[in-house]
Amino acid sequence: MDSPLLPYGVKRCTPGAFFLWTLPWLALLAWGGLAAVLCLWKGLNQTHMSNVFAFALWIVFDLAIIGLGAGAFFTGFLTYIVGRKELKSIINTAVVIGFICYSGAIAMLGIDIGQPIRGWFIFWHANIHSMLVEVSFCITCYLIVLTIEFVPLILENRQIRKVRELRLVGHNLHEIMAVFAATGTFLSFFHQGSLGGMFGVMYARPFAAREGFYIWPWTFFLFVLSAIACGPCFTILCTKLTEFLSRKKLVPDDAIQFLAKMSGWLLALYMVLKTFDYLGWIYGIVPRAGLTFMDFFNEGPYGVWIIVAEMVFCGFLPAIILLTPAGRKSQGWLIFASLLNCAGIVLNRFLFIIVTPAIPVMPFDRFRSYLPTWQEWGIGMAVVGYGFLVFSLAYRYLPMFPKETELNPLPVE
Amino acid sequence: MKKENDPGKPDAGHETAHQSRQKYGMVIDLDKCTGCGTCMVACAAENNVAVRADQTDKERTITWMNLYKITNGKKFPHTEVSYFPRPCMHCDHHPPCVSVCVASATKLDFNTGIVSQIYTRCIGCRYCQAACPYGARYFNWWDVFPQDKGMDRYLSPDVSPRMRGVVEKCTFCHHRLMRAKSQAYAEDRRELEEREYVTACTEACPVEAITFGDLNNPKHRVSQLIKHPYAFRLLERLGTEPKVYYLSSRDWVRKLADNFLPGEYEPVVNRTWAADEWSTKPGRDEF
Amino acid sequence: MTPFSFEWQWNIEYVIFFGLLYIALGLIGGGITFVAIKTALQVFGFMRERDFHD
């Protein structure tokens, strides 16, 4: 039925099967839509956020998906600026993932603020000393860049291509993509960094506070590094999931292997620096605040295990697997390491966002706990649903994997 | 053109006996505090603080002045209890909440030392709440002054009620400063008397545990009280320079106001309040 | 964001922050304008349309 819209020379499921596939994601979107209406209409009392947990599940989702979406800017940088030709077979996927992550995050932030109608104050009345202002500016500008990077792919659709003007727009955009990729790299570097800086600058919260260089706490640089270490792995995971579901090879191994190796090296570097960061924190910030490392884990469910999980199981372990040629060449180990790598970044963000407010600073205050409401989960899951939907639509109707026809030649009829 | 957030240079013709920059602050005597909660009630009434029918969710209620009950953790008969009123500390050095605010909705006024909050500017991102270690900032989770219910008749006309979705905090009853200044201006005075501007909690405290005034003015009692050996501040070592000071003769109370590594805390005197009843002795406040 | 909002101060921090922002926005805007003009010239035949190889 929709075959005139499908890319040339590829095989896709029937429209009926595709419709059934979109149903769960539409359901998630409906759930999130209902939650969003409730939150906007009745206010943030629909959530379990409180004066203690000012940042909660949505910010974890936000920071996690922005970290995972970093594959877009890093792959774009490697493809268009460094000139790694093999990555051309995966850059479209990275851009689509990046677009989904960033647009989803901005939509969530719009609901997260108490006065969404005043959202523009961030830009107009910007307090440039706030890390969150830097985040907002860079994220918004970078979403524009991602849209520009996404547009040529949309214009590659078989029917849209037939319109000469649109095809020309797409080609001309593509020709100067290096300019946009460079701008995007700059913007993305700063917002990934300032997302980390947001927590490092909270100097009165010893659990999050970090020292740093000039105005940037060490978390600034660590967040950039962790994002580019796990972003490519998330791109690999999405590709592998698509390959698994469509039961065919979509991206040549050299692109995947290059990204995996890159990810491994960056993750290893990140883990080494993160170890120094933890040591500097344990022997610097923490005793200066009159605390010991173990004081943070006196109460509540969070123990040292969470740091061990972050550093050893989701840090050094995937780095070793990705750095071993045999490890990353084995499909199972590659996926396992990528999953751990992505889990590590989510855990890292969770530590900064949820564990920081849970641990009291005043000695006579107590540990607090927080569980999200269905409205909070709804909005978080809606972004997941939105992601699956946009990715599926892009896969079905756009030539997202340029090597697909080459790797899966259709039988000659 | 002079910008609003200029640090404020002393006026040439402004002759005062002390530094021209005022630094309003508070000293709370924890030995006197009985934990009656009048300060909380007075504060809420004065500042139109939102009160809901059900106030049981303490993590979402608004209490600009919050009262903590602390104990020395010992078993009877050695148990001691103290109450710890906690307004906004109006941090004097790089307040954690000010630099993080995205929309420039909160400012440290260099002329008065008061950390303000502009409700109509706040977008409700709550980053300031995350950054404040004292929990002194509160978010409006609900619309609490619904129209046509007659609630508005109970509001103080001096303080604007806050809308849903913005952060609010103790302002040291800033409107009282404005009122006192207007009065002084009408009487052609350049300087406020000590008792002319005090916060609602200071005024309401039945045991006069709270003293309020200009920390920079040697004529004000607060500026002498903060030199008392029993004076301390909450979480002082974080470097926020709070302008709210506390007094207590009890070591365990002073020790609970900050985090100390083993052996770091140095007692001021080794006798406890129970032993020498220092705080009830006449003349203590004349230190 | 602009010298018209009252927080604006003419100091080095503002110049660096907004300078970089406006450079980034300028690059994005310039890129889009370039593409728009080039496409218009090609559509109306003032400029030769190159074959796109990738």
Coordinates of C-alpha atoms in Angstrom, one line a residue, chain A residues 109-265:
Chain A
L109 CA 12.0 20.1 30.1
G110 CA 9.1 22.1 28.9
I111 CA 6.8 20.1 31.3
D112 CA 9.4 20.0 34.1
I113 CA 9.5 23.7 34.7
G114 CA 6.8 25.1 36.9
Q115 CA 5.9 27.9 34.6
P116 CA 6.3 26.6 31.0
I117 CA 4.9 29.8 29.6
R118 CA 7.9 31.7 31.0
G119 CA 10.3 29.3 29.4
W120 CA 11.6 32.0 27.1
F121 CA 12.9 33.9 30.2
I122 CA 15.9 31.5 30.2
F123 CA 16.9 33.1 26.9
W124 CA 15.8 36.6 27.3
H125 CA 16.7 37.2 31.0
A126 CA 19.6 34.8 30.8
N127 CA 21.9 34.7 33.8
I128 CA 25.1 33.7 32.0
H129 CA 26.7 32.5 35.2
S130 CA 24.2 29.6 35.5
M131 CA 25.3 26.4 33.9
L132 CA 21.7 25.6 33.1
V133 CA 21.6 28.7 30.9
E134 CA 24.6 27.4 28.9
V135 CA 22.8 24.0 28.7
S136 CA 19.6 25.6 27.4
F137 CA 21.2 27.8 24.8
C138 CA 23.5 25.0 23.5
I139 CA 20.7 22.4 23.5
T140 CA 18.3 24.6 21.6
C141 CA 20.9 25.6 19.0
Y142 CA 22.1 22.1 18.7
L143 CA 18.6 20.8 18.1
I144 CA 18.4 23.3 15.2
V145 CA 21.7 21.8 13.9
L146 CA 20.4 18.3 14.3
T147 CA 17.2 19.2 12.4
I148 CA 19.4 20.6 9.6
E149 CA 21.3 17.4 9.6
F150 CA 18.1 15.3 9.6
V151 CA 16.4 17.3 6.8
P152 CA 18.6 16.1 3.9
L153 CA 17.7 12.5 5.0
I154 CA 14.0 13.3 4.9
L155 CA 14.4 14.9 1.5
E156 CA 16.0 11.6 0.3
N157 CA 12.6 9.9 0.5
R158 CA 11.6 8.4 -2.8
Q159 CA 8.6 10.7 -3.4
I160 CA 10.1 13.9 -2.0
R161 CA 13.2 13.4 -4.1
K162 CA 11.1 13.7 -7.2
V163 CA 10.5 17.4 -6.4
R164 CA 13.5 19.1 -8.0
E165 CA 13.6 22.1 -5.6
L166 CA 13.6 19.9 -2.5
R167 CA 16.2 17.6 -3.9
L168 CA 18.4 20.6 -4.5
V169 CA 17.9 21.8 -1.0
G170 CA 18.9 18.5 0.4
H171 CA 22.0 18.2 -1.8
N172 CA 23.1 21.7 -1.1
L173 CA 22.6 21.2 2.7
H174 CA 24.6 18.0 2.4
E175 CA 27.5 19.8 0.7
I176 CA 28.1 22.2 3.5
M177 CA 27.3 19.7 6.3
A178 CA 30.8 20.1 7.6
V179 CA 30.0 23.7 8.7
F180 CA 26.9 22.5 10.6
A181 CA 28.8 19.5 12.0
A182 CA 31.5 21.8 13.3
T183 CA 29.0 24.1 14.9
G184 CA 27.1 21.2 16.4
T185 CA 30.3 19.8 17.8
F186 CA 31.1 23.1 19.5
L187 CA 27.6 23.4 20.9
S188 CA 27.4 19.8 21.9
F189 CA 30.7 20.0 23.7
F190 CA 29.5 22.9 25.8
H191 CA 26.1 21.6 26.7
Q192 CA 27.3 18.1 27.6
G193 CA 29.9 19.8 29.7
S194 CA 27.6 22.3 31.3
L195 CA 25.2 19.5 32.2
G196 CA 28.0 18.1 34.3
G197 CA 29.0 21.5 35.4
M198 CA 25.5 22.0 36.7
F199 CA 26.2 19.5 39.5
G200 CA 29.8 20.2 40.1
V201 CA 29.1 23.9 40.8
M202 CA 26.7 23.1 43.6
Y203 CA 29.5 23.8 46.1
A204 CA 27.2 23.6 49.1
R205 CA 26.2 20.0 48.2
P206 CA 29.4 18.0 49.1
F207 CA 28.1 14.9 47.4
A208 CA 28.0 16.6 44.0
A209 CA 30.5 19.4 44.3
R210 CA 33.8 19.2 42.5
E211 CA 36.8 21.3 42.1
G212 CA 37.8 22.3 38.6
F213 CA 39.6 24.4 36.1
Y214 CA 38.7 28.1 35.9
I215 CA 34.9 28.3 35.9
W216 CA 34.4 24.6 35.0
P217 CA 34.3 21.9 37.6
W218 CA 35.8 18.6 36.7
T219 CA 32.3 17.2 36.1
F220 CA 32.2 19.5 33.1
F221 CA 34.9 17.6 31.3
L222 CA 33.9 14.2 32.7
F223 CA 30.4 14.5 31.3
V224 CA 31.7 15.4 27.8
L225 CA 34.0 12.4 27.9
S226 CA 31.5 10.0 29.3
A227 CA 28.9 11.2 26.7
I228 CA 31.2 10.6 23.7
A229 CA 32.4 7.3 25.3
C230 CA 28.8 5.9 25.5
G231 CA 27.1 7.7 22.6
P232 CA 28.6 5.6 19.9
C233 CA 27.8 2.5 21.9
F234 CA 24.1 3.5 22.0
T235 CA 24.2 4.0 18.2
I236 CA 25.7 0.5 17.9
L237 CA 22.9 -0.9 20.2
C238 CA 20.1 0.8 18.1
T239 CA 21.7 -0.5 14.9
K240 CA 22.0 -4.0 16.3
L241 CA 18.4 -3.9 17.5
T242 CA 17.2 -2.8 14.1
E243 CA 19.3 -5.5 12.5
F244 CA 17.9 -8.1 14.9
L245 CA 14.3 -7.0 14.3
S246 CA 14.6 -6.7 10.5
R247 CA 16.7 -9.9 10.4
K248 CA 19.3 -8.5 8.1
K249 CA 22.7 -6.8 8.2
L250 CA 22.4 -3.0 7.8
V251 CA 25.8 -1.6 8.6
P252 CA 29.2 -3.0 7.5
D253 CA 31.4 -4.3 10.3
D254 CA 34.1 -1.7 9.8
A255 CA 31.9 1.2 10.9
I256 CA 30.6 -0.7 14.0
Q257 CA 34.1 -1.9 14.9
F258 CA 35.6 1.6 14.5
L259 CA 32.9 3.1 16.8
A260 CA 33.3 0.2 19.3
K261 CA 37.1 0.7 19.4
M262 CA 36.7 4.5 19.7
S263 CA 34.2 4.0 22.5
G264 CA 36.5 1.6 24.3
W265 CA 39.4 4.0 24.3

